[in-house]
Amino acid sequence: MATQEIPRPQSSAVPAASGESGLKATKRSSEVNDKAAITTTQSHSTEGLRKRKESPCEDADITSPSNRRNPKRKATESAAVATPSAANQGATPPSVLLREALEPLGPDELQEWEGWCEVESEPAFFNAMLREMGVLDVKVQEVFCIEEGYVGQLPQPVYGFIFLYQYFTENYEDDEIVDDRDLWFANQTTANACATVAMANIIMNSDGLELGSKLLEFKVATQNLSTPLRGHALSSNMFIRSVHNSFTRRMDHLNVDLYLEGEATDAKKNKRRAPPKNTKKKKPKIDAESGFHFIAYVPANGSVWELDGLKGRPICLGPLQDGEHWTKLADPELKARMQQFEGNNIAFNLLALCKSPLTTLAENLARTMRSFELLADRARNSQGDLVELTAGEVQPLKGDDEERLAAYGLAPRDIQQAKVDSAFETQVNDPLMEKTKFWELYNKLATEQISLIRDYNSEVAALKVDDDRVKGRKKDHTPAIHCWLQKLTENGILTDWASDLQA
């Protein structure tokens, strides 16, 4: 067997310079070798550290995909495979979730839920909310024209307008800043609360309104807060929120929760993204997908204001003028907003918050009954001539009929305290009044009273229709529809219908 000669490693010693002694040359060669050894050791150490970082196991095959996976995740997945029921443990069965989603909302659930649902621009819903909040003698009704002649026919006074429109951003920073320290204004700090915020911004600034104990307490408690904190207090108030959500069904709550969950997810994604570069402000335009928003117009503190909960401050439209209705200042602003919607896209609605006509009608009925009493006194003092004129006439509503008076919200004391028109009282007390004039006054009163009774009954009937509309909105038909579809499925009817449609 031939012996293989192992080659000797070449010396890395540096040859001595000319004239240098052999000892010095040997010493320098030794130093160079030591440095080379240190460098080699450091290189191997760094390479080993890099390998340990790349692979958790020294002996693992780094080319295998399974070995590159996180060992903790691998262990978790192995445990899940070993016990398949562990992943589903604690999960609610779909049938239970469906049953819970179909159950009607209870009063406790309505109060505990912290979300806000959308409210349609329906006068009946606003009237119901005002009554539940304890606000008396007010009525919300739809407005179809904002001309002064039409507005003058509304029940007076008109406390404010609630305007619904398809929302778009707008610049208001250039508007003149007016002192609004005595104005009650709340920002909208939560989604879907704009209807109640707009309504609150009106009633909290309307003199002479009976707010009820809870709203009055809330107004006093928030009077000195900033507008954002006032809005936060409103959205956090369980009483106000429960009244706002009193028209909702469980499915409405689920939809709101799902929407907010999506909004939160999108917000997290956008937060991780880098801010866009060279962004330019675009001119705001109305998008078909834009949501709708409620704002308020209200006279207060000698001026007319636009109160938009999404704006940082109230917008003053101008000072009130003597002899002019406050709506004259709101008219141009409302028309400008309406004209922004092109063609047949009627994406707006206007409601007026007025004094209830029932109160005015009842007061006028009391006045007519008091006027009838003055006519009767005048007839008794006329030596019997005037009594014969009305002997066969029946007064439509008499002040001594307490049962009928109660139907119109009146009592006998209201008749005695009623104020009679001064011109009418002067004519009745005229000692030279002729029979024809007496008969004319009597017939005029009877005609007016009949008209007032008819208007009062019509208003009560309208309230009944509104109540039925509110009850219909609150009633949840989802369980009945689900049960009906379930029965159709069990009997194969839906399958037959599907086959017929595909044929």
mmCIF file of C-alpha atoms in Angstrom, residues 23 69 71 147 179 201 207 228 262 279 281 296 392 430 435 468 474 483 488:
data_model
loop_
_atom_site.group_PDB
_atom_site.id
_atom_site.type_symbol
_atom_site.label_atom_id
_atom_site.label_comp_id
_atom_site.label_asym_id
_atom_site.label_seq_id
_atom_site.Cartn_x
_atom_site.Cartn_y
_atom_site.Cartn_z
ATOM 1 C CA LEU A 23 15.479 36.420 16.288
ATOM 2 C CA ARG A 69 -42.013 26.784 11.265
ATOM 3 C CA PRO A 71 -42.250 25.340 17.167
ATOM 4 C CA GLU A 147 -92.310 80.795 2.369
ATOM 5 C CA ASP A 179 -70.774 85.296 21.048
ATOM 6 C CA ASN A 201 -80.362 71.716 20.448
ATOM 7 C CA ASP A 207 -88.197 79.644 26.144
ATOM 8 C CA PRO A 228 -67.901 68.191 23.059
ATOM 9 C CA GLY A 262 -66.236 46.909 10.623
ATOM 10 C CA THR A 279 -52.741 64.974 -0.749
ATOM 11 C CA LYS A 281 -58.142 68.937 -0.816
ATOM 12 C CA ALA A 296 -81.246 72.304 13.583
ATOM 13 C CA GLY A 392 -134.513 77.351 20.535
ATOM 14 C CA ASP A 430 -123.269 98.228 24.371
ATOM 15 C CA LYS A 435 -131.340 92.258 18.117
ATOM 16 C CA ASP A 468 -100.461 53.335 15.481
ATOM 17 C CA LYS A 474 -91.765 48.925 17.259
ATOM 18 C CA CYS A 483 -91.295 30.654 11.372
ATOM 19 C CA LEU A 488 -92.442 26.301 3.973
#
